[in-house]
Coordinates of C-alpha atoms in Angstrom, one line a residue:
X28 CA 8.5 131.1 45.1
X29 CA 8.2 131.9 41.5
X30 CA 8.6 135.7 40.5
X31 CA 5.8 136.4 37.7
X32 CA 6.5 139.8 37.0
X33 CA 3.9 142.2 38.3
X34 CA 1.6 139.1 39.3
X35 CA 2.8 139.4 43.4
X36 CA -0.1 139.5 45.6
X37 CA 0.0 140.6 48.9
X38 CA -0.9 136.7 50.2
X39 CA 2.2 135.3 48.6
X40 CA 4.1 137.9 50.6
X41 CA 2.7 137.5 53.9
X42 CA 3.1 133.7 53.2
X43 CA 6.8 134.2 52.3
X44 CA 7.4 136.2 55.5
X45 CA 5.9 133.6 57.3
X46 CA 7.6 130.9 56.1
X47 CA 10.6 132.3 53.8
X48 CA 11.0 129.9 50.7
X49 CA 13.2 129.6 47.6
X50 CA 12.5 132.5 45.4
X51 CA 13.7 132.1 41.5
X52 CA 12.7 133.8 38.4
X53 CA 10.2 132.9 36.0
X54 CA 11.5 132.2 32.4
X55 CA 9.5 135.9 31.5
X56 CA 11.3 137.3 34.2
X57 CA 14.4 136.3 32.9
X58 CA 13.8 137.4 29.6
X59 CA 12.1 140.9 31.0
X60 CA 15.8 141.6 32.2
X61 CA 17.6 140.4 29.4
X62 CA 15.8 142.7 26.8
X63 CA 16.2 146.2 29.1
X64 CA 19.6 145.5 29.5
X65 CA 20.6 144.8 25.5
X66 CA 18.3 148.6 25.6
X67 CA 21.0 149.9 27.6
X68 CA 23.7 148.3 25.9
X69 CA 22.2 149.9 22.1
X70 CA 21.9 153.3 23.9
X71 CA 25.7 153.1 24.8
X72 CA 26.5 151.8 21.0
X73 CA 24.5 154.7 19.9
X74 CA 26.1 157.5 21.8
X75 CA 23.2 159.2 22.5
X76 CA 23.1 161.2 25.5
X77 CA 20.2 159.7 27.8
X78 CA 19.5 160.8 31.3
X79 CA 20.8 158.3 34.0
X80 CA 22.4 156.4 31.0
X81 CA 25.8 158.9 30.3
X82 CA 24.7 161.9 32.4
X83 CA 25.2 162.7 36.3
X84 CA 22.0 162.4 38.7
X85 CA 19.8 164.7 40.1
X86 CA 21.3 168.2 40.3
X87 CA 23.8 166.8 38.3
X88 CA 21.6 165.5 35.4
X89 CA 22.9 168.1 32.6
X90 CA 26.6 166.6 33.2
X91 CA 27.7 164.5 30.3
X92 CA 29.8 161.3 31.3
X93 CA 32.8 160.2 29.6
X94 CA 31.9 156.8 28.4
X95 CA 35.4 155.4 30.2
X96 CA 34.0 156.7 33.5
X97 CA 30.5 154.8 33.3
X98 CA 31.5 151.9 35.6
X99 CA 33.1 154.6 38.2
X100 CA 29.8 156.1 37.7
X101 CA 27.7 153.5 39.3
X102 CA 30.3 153.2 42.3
X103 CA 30.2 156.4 42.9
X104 CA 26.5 156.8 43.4
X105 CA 25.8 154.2 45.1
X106 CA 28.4 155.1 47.7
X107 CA 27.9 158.8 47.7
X108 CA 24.3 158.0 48.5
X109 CA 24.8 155.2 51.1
X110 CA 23.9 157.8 53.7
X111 CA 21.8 156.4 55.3
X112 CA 21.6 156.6 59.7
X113 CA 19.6 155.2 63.0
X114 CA 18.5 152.0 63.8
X115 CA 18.8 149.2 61.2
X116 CA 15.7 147.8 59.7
X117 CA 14.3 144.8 60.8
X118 CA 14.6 141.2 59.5
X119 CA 11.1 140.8 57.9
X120 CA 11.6 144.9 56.6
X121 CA 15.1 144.1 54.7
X122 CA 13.3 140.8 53.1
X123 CA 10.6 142.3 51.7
X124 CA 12.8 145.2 50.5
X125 CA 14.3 142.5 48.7
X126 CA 11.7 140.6 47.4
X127 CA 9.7 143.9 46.3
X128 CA 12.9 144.8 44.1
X129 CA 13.4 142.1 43.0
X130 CA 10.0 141.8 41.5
X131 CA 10.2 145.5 40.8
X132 CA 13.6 145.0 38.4
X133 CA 12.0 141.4 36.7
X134 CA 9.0 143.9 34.9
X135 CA 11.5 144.9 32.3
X136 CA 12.1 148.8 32.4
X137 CA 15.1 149.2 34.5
X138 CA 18.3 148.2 32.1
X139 CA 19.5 146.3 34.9
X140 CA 21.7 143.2 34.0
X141 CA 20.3 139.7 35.2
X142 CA 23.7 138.7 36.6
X143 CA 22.6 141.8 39.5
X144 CA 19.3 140.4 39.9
X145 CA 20.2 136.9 40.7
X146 CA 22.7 138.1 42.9
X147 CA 19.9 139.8 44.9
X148 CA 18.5 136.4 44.9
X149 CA 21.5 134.5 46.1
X150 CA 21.6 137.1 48.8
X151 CA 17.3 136.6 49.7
X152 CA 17.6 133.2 49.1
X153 CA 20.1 132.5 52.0
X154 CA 19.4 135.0 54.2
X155 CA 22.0 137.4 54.0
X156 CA 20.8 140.7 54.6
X157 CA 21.8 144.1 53.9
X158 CA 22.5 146.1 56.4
X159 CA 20.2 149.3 56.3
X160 CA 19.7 152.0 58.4
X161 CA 16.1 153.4 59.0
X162 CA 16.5 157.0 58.6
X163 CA 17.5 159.2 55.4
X164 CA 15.0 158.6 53.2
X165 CA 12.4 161.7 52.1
X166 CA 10.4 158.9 50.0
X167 CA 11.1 160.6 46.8
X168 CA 13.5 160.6 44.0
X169 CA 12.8 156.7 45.5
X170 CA 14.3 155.5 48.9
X171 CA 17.3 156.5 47.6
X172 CA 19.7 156.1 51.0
X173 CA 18.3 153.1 53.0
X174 CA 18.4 151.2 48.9
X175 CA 21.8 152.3 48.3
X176 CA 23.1 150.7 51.5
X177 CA 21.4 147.7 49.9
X178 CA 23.1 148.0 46.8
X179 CA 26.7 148.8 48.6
X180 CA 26.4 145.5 50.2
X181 CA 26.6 143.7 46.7
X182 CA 29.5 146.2 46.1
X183 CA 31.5 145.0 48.9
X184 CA 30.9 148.1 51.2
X185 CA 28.9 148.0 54.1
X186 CA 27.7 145.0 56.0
X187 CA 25.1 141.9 56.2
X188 CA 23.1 140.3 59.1
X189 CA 22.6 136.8 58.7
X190 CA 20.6 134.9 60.9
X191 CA 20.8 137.1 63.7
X192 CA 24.9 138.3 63.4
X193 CA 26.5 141.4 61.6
X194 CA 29.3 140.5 58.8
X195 CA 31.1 142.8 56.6
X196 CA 29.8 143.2 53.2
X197 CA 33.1 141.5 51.9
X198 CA 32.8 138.7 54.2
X199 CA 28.9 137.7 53.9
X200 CA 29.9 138.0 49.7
X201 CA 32.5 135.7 50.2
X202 CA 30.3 133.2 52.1
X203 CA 27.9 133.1 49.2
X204 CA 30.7 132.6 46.8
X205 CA 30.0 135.9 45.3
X206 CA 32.8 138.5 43.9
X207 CA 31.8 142.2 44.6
X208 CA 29.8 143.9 41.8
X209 CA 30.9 145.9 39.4
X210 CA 27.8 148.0 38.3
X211 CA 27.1 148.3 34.7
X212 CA 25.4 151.9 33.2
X213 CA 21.7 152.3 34.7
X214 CA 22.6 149.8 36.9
X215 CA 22.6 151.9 40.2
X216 CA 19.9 154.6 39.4
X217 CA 17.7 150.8 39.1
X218 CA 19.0 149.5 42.7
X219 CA 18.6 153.3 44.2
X220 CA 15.4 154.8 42.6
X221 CA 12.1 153.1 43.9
X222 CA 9.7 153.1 46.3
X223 CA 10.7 149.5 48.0
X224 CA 11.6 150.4 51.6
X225 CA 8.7 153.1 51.9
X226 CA 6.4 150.5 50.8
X227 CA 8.1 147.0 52.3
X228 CA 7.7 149.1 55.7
X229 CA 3.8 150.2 55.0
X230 CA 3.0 146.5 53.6
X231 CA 4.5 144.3 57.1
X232 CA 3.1 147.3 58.8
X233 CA -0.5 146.6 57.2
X234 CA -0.1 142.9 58.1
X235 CA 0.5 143.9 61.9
X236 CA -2.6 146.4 61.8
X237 CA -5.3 144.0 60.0
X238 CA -4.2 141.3 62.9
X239 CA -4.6 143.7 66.2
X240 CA -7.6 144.7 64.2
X241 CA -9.3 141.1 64.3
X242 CA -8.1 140.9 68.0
X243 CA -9.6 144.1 68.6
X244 CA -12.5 142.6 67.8
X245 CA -12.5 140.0 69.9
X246 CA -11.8 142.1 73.2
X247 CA -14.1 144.7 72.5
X248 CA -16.7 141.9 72.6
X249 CA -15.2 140.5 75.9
X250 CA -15.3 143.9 77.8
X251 CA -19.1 144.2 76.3
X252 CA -19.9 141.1 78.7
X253 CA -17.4 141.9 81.4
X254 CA -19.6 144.9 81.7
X255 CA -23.2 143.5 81.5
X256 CA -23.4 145.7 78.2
X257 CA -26.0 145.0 75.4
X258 CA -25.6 143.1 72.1
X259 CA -28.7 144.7 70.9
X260 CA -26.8 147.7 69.1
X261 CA -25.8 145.2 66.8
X262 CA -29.0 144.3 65.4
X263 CA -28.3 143.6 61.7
X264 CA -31.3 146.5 60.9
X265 CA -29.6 149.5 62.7
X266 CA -26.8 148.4 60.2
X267 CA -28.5 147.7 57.4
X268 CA -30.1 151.5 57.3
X269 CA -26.6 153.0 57.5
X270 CA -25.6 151.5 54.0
X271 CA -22.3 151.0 55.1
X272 CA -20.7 147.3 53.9
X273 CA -18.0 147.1 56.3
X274 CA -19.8 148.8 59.2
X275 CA -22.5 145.8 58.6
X276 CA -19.7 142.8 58.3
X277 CA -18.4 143.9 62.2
X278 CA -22.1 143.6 63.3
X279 CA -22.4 140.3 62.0
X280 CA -18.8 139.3 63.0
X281 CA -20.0 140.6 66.8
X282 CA -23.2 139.0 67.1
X283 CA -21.0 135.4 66.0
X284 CA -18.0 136.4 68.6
X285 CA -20.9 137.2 71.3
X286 CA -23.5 133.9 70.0
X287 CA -24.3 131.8 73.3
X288 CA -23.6 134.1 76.1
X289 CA -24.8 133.1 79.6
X290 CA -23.6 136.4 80.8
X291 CA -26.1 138.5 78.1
X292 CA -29.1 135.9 78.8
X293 CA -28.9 137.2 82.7
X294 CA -29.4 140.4 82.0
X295 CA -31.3 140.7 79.0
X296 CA -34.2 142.5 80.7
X297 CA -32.5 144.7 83.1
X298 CA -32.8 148.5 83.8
X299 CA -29.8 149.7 82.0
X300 CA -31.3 152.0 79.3
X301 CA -27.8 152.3 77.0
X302 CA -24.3 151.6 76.9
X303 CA -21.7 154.0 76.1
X304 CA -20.5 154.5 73.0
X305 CA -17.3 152.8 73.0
X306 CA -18.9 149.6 73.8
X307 CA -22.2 150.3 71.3
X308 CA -20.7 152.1 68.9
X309 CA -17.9 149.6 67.7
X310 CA -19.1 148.1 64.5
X311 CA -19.5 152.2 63.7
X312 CA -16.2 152.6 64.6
X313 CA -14.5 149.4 63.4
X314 CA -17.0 149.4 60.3
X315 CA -14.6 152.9 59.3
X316 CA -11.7 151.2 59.9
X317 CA -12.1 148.2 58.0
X318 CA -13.0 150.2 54.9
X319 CA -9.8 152.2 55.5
X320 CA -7.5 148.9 55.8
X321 CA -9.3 147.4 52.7
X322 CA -8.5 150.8 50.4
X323 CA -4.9 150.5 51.7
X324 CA -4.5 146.9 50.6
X325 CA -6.2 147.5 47.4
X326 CA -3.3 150.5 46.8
X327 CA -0.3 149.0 48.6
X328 CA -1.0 145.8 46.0
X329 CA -0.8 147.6 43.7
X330 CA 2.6 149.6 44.6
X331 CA 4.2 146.1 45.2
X332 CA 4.0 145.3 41.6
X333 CA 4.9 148.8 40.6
X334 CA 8.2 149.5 38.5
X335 CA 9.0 153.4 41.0
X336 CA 12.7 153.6 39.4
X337 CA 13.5 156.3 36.7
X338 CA 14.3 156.5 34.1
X339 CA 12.4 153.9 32.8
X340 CA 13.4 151.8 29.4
X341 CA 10.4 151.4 27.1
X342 CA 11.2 148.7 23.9
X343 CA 9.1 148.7 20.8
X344 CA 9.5 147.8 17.2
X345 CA 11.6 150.9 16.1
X346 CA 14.2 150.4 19.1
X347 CA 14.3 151.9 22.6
X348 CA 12.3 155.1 24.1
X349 CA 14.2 156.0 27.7
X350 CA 11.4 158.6 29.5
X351 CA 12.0 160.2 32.8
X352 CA 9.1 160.7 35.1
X353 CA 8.6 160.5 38.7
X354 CA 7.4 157.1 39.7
X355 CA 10.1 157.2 42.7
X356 CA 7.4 159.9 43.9
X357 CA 5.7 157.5 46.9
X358 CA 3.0 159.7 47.4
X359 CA 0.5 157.1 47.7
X360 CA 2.4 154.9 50.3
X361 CA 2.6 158.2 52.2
X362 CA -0.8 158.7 52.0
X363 CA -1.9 155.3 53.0
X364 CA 0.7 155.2 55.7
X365 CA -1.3 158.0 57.2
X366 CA -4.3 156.7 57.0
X367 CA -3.2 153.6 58.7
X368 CA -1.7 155.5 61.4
X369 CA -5.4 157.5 62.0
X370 CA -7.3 153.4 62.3
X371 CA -4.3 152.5 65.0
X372 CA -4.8 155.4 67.1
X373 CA -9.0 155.1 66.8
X374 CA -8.4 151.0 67.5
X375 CA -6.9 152.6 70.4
X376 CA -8.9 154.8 72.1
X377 CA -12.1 152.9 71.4
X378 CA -9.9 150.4 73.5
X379 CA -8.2 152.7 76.1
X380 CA -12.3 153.9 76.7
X381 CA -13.6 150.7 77.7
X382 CA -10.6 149.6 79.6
X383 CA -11.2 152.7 81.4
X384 CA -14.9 151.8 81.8
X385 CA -14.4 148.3 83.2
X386 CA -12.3 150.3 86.1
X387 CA -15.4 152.7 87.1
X388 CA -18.0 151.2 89.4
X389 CA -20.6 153.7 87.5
X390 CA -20.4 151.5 84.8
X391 CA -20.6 147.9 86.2
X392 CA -21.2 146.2 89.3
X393 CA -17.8 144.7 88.6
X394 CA -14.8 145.5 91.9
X395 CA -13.2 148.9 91.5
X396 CA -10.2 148.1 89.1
X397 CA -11.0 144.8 88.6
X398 CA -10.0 143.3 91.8
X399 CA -11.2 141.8 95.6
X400 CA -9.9 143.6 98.6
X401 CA -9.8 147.2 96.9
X402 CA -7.4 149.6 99.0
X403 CA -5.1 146.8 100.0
X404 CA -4.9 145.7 96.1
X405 CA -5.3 148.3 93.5
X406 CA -5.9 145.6 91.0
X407 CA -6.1 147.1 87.2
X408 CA -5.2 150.5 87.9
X409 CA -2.2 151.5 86.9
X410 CA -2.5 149.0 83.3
X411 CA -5.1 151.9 82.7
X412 CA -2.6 154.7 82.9
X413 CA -0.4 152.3 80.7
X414 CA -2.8 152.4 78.0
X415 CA -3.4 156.3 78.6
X416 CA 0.0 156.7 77.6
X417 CA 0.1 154.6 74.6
X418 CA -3.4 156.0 73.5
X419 CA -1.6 159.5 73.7
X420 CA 1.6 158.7 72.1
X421 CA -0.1 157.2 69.1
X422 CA -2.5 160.2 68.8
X423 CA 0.6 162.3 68.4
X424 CA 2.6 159.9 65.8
X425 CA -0.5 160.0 64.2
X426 CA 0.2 163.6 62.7
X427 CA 0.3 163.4 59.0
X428 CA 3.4 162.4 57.6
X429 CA 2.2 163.9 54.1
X430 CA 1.1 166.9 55.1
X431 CA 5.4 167.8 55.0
X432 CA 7.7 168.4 52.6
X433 CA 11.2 169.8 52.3
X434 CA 13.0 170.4 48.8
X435 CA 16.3 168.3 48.3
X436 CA 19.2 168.2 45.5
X437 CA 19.8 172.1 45.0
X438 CA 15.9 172.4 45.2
X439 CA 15.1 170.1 41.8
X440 CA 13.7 167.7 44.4
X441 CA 11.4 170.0 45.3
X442 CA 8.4 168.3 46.5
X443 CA 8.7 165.2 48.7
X444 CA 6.7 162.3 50.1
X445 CA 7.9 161.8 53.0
X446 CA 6.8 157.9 53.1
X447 CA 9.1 156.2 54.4
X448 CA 8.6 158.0 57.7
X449 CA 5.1 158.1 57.4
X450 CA 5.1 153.8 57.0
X451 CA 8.4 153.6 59.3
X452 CA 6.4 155.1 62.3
X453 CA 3.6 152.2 62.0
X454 CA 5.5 150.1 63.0
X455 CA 5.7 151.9 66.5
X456 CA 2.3 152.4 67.1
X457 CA 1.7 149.3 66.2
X458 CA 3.7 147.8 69.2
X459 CA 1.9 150.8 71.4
X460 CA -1.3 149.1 70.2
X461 CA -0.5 145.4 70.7
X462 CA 0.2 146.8 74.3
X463 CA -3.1 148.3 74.9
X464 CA -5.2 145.4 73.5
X465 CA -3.1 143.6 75.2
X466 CA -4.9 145.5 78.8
X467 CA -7.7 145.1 77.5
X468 CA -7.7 140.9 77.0
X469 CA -6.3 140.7 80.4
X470 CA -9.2 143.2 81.8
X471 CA -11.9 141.6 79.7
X472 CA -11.3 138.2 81.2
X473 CA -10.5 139.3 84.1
X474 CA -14.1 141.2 84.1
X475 CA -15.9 137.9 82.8
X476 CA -14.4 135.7 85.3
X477 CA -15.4 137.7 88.1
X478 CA -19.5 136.9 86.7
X479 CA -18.9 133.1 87.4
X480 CA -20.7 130.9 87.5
X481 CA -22.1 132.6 84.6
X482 CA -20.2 131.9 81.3
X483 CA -19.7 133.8 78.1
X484 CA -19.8 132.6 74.4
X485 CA -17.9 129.7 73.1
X486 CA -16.0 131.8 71.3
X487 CA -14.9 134.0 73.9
X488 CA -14.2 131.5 76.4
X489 CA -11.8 130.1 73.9
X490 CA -10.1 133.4 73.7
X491 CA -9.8 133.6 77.5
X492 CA -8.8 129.8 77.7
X493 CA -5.7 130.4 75.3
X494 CA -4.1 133.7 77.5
X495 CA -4.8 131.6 80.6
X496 CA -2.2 128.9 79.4
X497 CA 0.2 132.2 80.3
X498 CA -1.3 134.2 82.5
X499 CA -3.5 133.6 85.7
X500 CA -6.1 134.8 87.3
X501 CA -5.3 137.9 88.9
X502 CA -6.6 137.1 92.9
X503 CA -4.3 139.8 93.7
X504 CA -2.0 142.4 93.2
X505 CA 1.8 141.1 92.1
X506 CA 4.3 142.1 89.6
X507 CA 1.8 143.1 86.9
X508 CA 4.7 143.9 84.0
X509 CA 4.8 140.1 83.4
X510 CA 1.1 140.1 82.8
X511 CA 1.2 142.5 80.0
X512 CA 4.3 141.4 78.4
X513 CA 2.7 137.7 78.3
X514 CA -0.5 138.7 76.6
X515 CA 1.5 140.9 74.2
X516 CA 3.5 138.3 72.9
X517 CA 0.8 135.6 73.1
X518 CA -1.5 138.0 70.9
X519 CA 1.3 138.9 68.0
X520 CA 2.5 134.9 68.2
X521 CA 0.0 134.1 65.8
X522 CA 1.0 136.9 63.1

């Protein structure tokens, strides 16, 4: 994998994650990172005073540096900031973290030395992580903790996981035949300032959400013929009138998903006047949520290609212009993380609704809860209450994250993002999610089955053929847990 600076899409990402690669720098890359860091270098010669350069940080940013303490500088903020506490990030997190800065340093404006980036390459490159704790970051003046634990680990301080086991800092260095770093001026402020964990969690969260999305799909489709329901709602017209694109696109996708149905032929003329909303008002529903996913690609592509440190190192033809700003500000991943977090919890409770509908008899002519010999077996009852409790745990995490703010450094921090919490939390709902859908496949086949000898689209019958390669038939009541955790797993396998 080539790093073209600023040219990363979110497809070469996902493909990475899925199958991790080489990654080296393009010959602009390499000369991007030369040139800031002969900037830096002509700043020093010059003796100007330039924030993040020769001054202190933050609070601190009025406190000239004595150039002999420069070096000591770095060390000092990188492990003054290493803060960071609670669980540690993920695998797939820490490698996009990586990759994103990385990519981030290779666009030129950081003063960063190339000998640092390739070692975050060496490090990528064979899988030894950074250690970094998930909490401690208010998404703004960057991700400033959870990225200096990744910058300690080049130091020597800290620790790396690699391939599943936890190695001092000095050890996994050693391994890669690596001497600890010793961090020239600007150096730290361009590991610590950015947006990279804020936005490496929103990014593998978006991946997880547009993939239960698609599957959502699918069993909202199935629990439509477990219940008799009607396909008519999704008559391309109704659709067409609304003027919505992506409400029109989850028509179409359901009318292919639903395409040959034996079940809908039976019943195409029965007395059943409408069907309720969760099962005719999906492509509404969906439709809203598609547009929503699509905006927070279209910004989170952008934000992967962004440079978020500060301050930044402009070159032109009369030498070097250094400007501090406030692209560590990750308003817009905070933003988008909340917006993600409102389409989980509707994917959700559109879900929880008709999982909850294929229980009542008022609905279908289907067996209470899904089962023969009601009273003796309870069948699908208590999934329900599983999914109740998801449905109303993500409605809660779904709070905006934005909406807060605390001020930080002696109050010169004074407005904050709060995106990294706001992306971090996806991830949770996310596996809440997986859970309920999860219900839902197991009830939705469950419901079609029980209309044999009828049959229900190609499609869907390939759907229910692939989750009853794990799980069976359920005749009667057993230990359900297994169930759930096998349709889980079999539905995020393909991510």
């Amino acid at each position: 994998m080539i790093i073209n600076p600023g040219k990363l899409t979110l497809s070469d990402l996902k493909t990475y994650l899925a199958a991790p690669t080489v990654v080296r720098l393009s010959d602009k890359a390499t000369d991007n990172i030369t040139q800031s860091a002969k900037a830096v270098e002509n700043i020093l010669a010059s003796a100007e005073i330039v924030y993040g350069i020769n001054t202190g940080f933050g609070g601190l940013a009025n406190v000239v540096i004595d150039p002999n303490q420069l070096e000591q500088l770095q060390t000092n903020l990188v492990l003054s900031h290493a803060t960071g506490v609670g669980p540690l990030l993920d695998d797939r997190v820490v490698r996009t973290i990586l990759l994103l800065k990385i990519n981030a340093l290779s666009l030129g404006y950081s003063g960063i030395q190339l000998s640092t980036v390739e070692a975050l390459i060496t490090c990528l490159n064979h899988d030894m992580l950074p250690c970094i704790p998930s909490q401690g970051s208010v998404g703004a003046s960057g991700d400033l903790a959870p990225l200096a634990h990744m910058a300690a680990a080049l130091l020597g301080f800290g620790q790396f996981r690699h391939r599943g086991e936890i190695v001092s800092a000095e050890q996994g260095l050693k391994t890669l035949g690596i001497k600890p770093l010793t961090l020239r001026a600007k150096e730290g402020l361009a590991l610590l300032n950015g947006t990279q964990v804020s936005t490496a969690l929103a990014v593998t969260a978006l991946f997880e959400t547009k993939h239960l999305f698609n599957h959502a799909l699918i069993t909202g489709c199935m629990s439509l013929e477990a219940a008799g329901g009607s396909d008519k709602p999704f008559d391309e017209r109704i659709h067409r009138v609304r003027n919505q694109p992506e409400q029109q696109e989850i028509a179409k996708r359901m009318r292919e998903l639903l395409g040959g149905s034996q079940i809908r032929q039976s019943h195409v003329n029965c007395a059943k006047v409408q069907d309720p909303y969760s099962l005719r008002c999906q492509p509404q529903v969906m439709g809203a949520c598609l547009e929503r996913l699509n905006s927070a690609e279209q910004v989170l592509a952008r934000e992967v290609n962004a440079c978020t440190d500060n301050p930044l190192i402009f070159i032109n033809d009369d030498g070097e212009d250094v400007i501090s700003g406030g692209n560590f500000h990750a308003e817009p991943t905070a933003l988008i993380a909340d917006s993600l977090a409102l389409v989980i919890t509707e994917i959700g409770n559109i879900s929880e609704r008709r999982i909850a509908m294929l229980m009542d008899t008022h609905f279908t002519d289907l067996p209470m809860f899904l089962v023969k010999g009601g009273g003796v077996n309870s069948g699908f009852m208590i999934a329900h209450y599983t999914t109740s409790a998801l449905a109303s745990e993500n409605k809660s995490l779904a709070t905006p994250c934005s909406a807060d703010t605390i001020p930080t450094s002696a109050n010169q921090e004074d407005h904050v993002s709060m995106a990294t919490h706001a992306a971090m939390r996806l991830h949770r709902m996310n596996a809440n999610l997986t859970h309920i859908l999860a219900v839902e496949w197991l009830a939705g086949a469950q419901g079609v089955e029980l209309r044999q000898p009828l049959t229900t689209s190609p499609l869907l019958a390939k759907s229910i053929a692939r989750l009853r390669e794990k799980v069976a038939f359920y005749d009667k009541d057993r230990y359900f847990a297994d169930d759930i955790n096998a349709a889980s797993d079999l539905l995020m396998s393909t991510l």
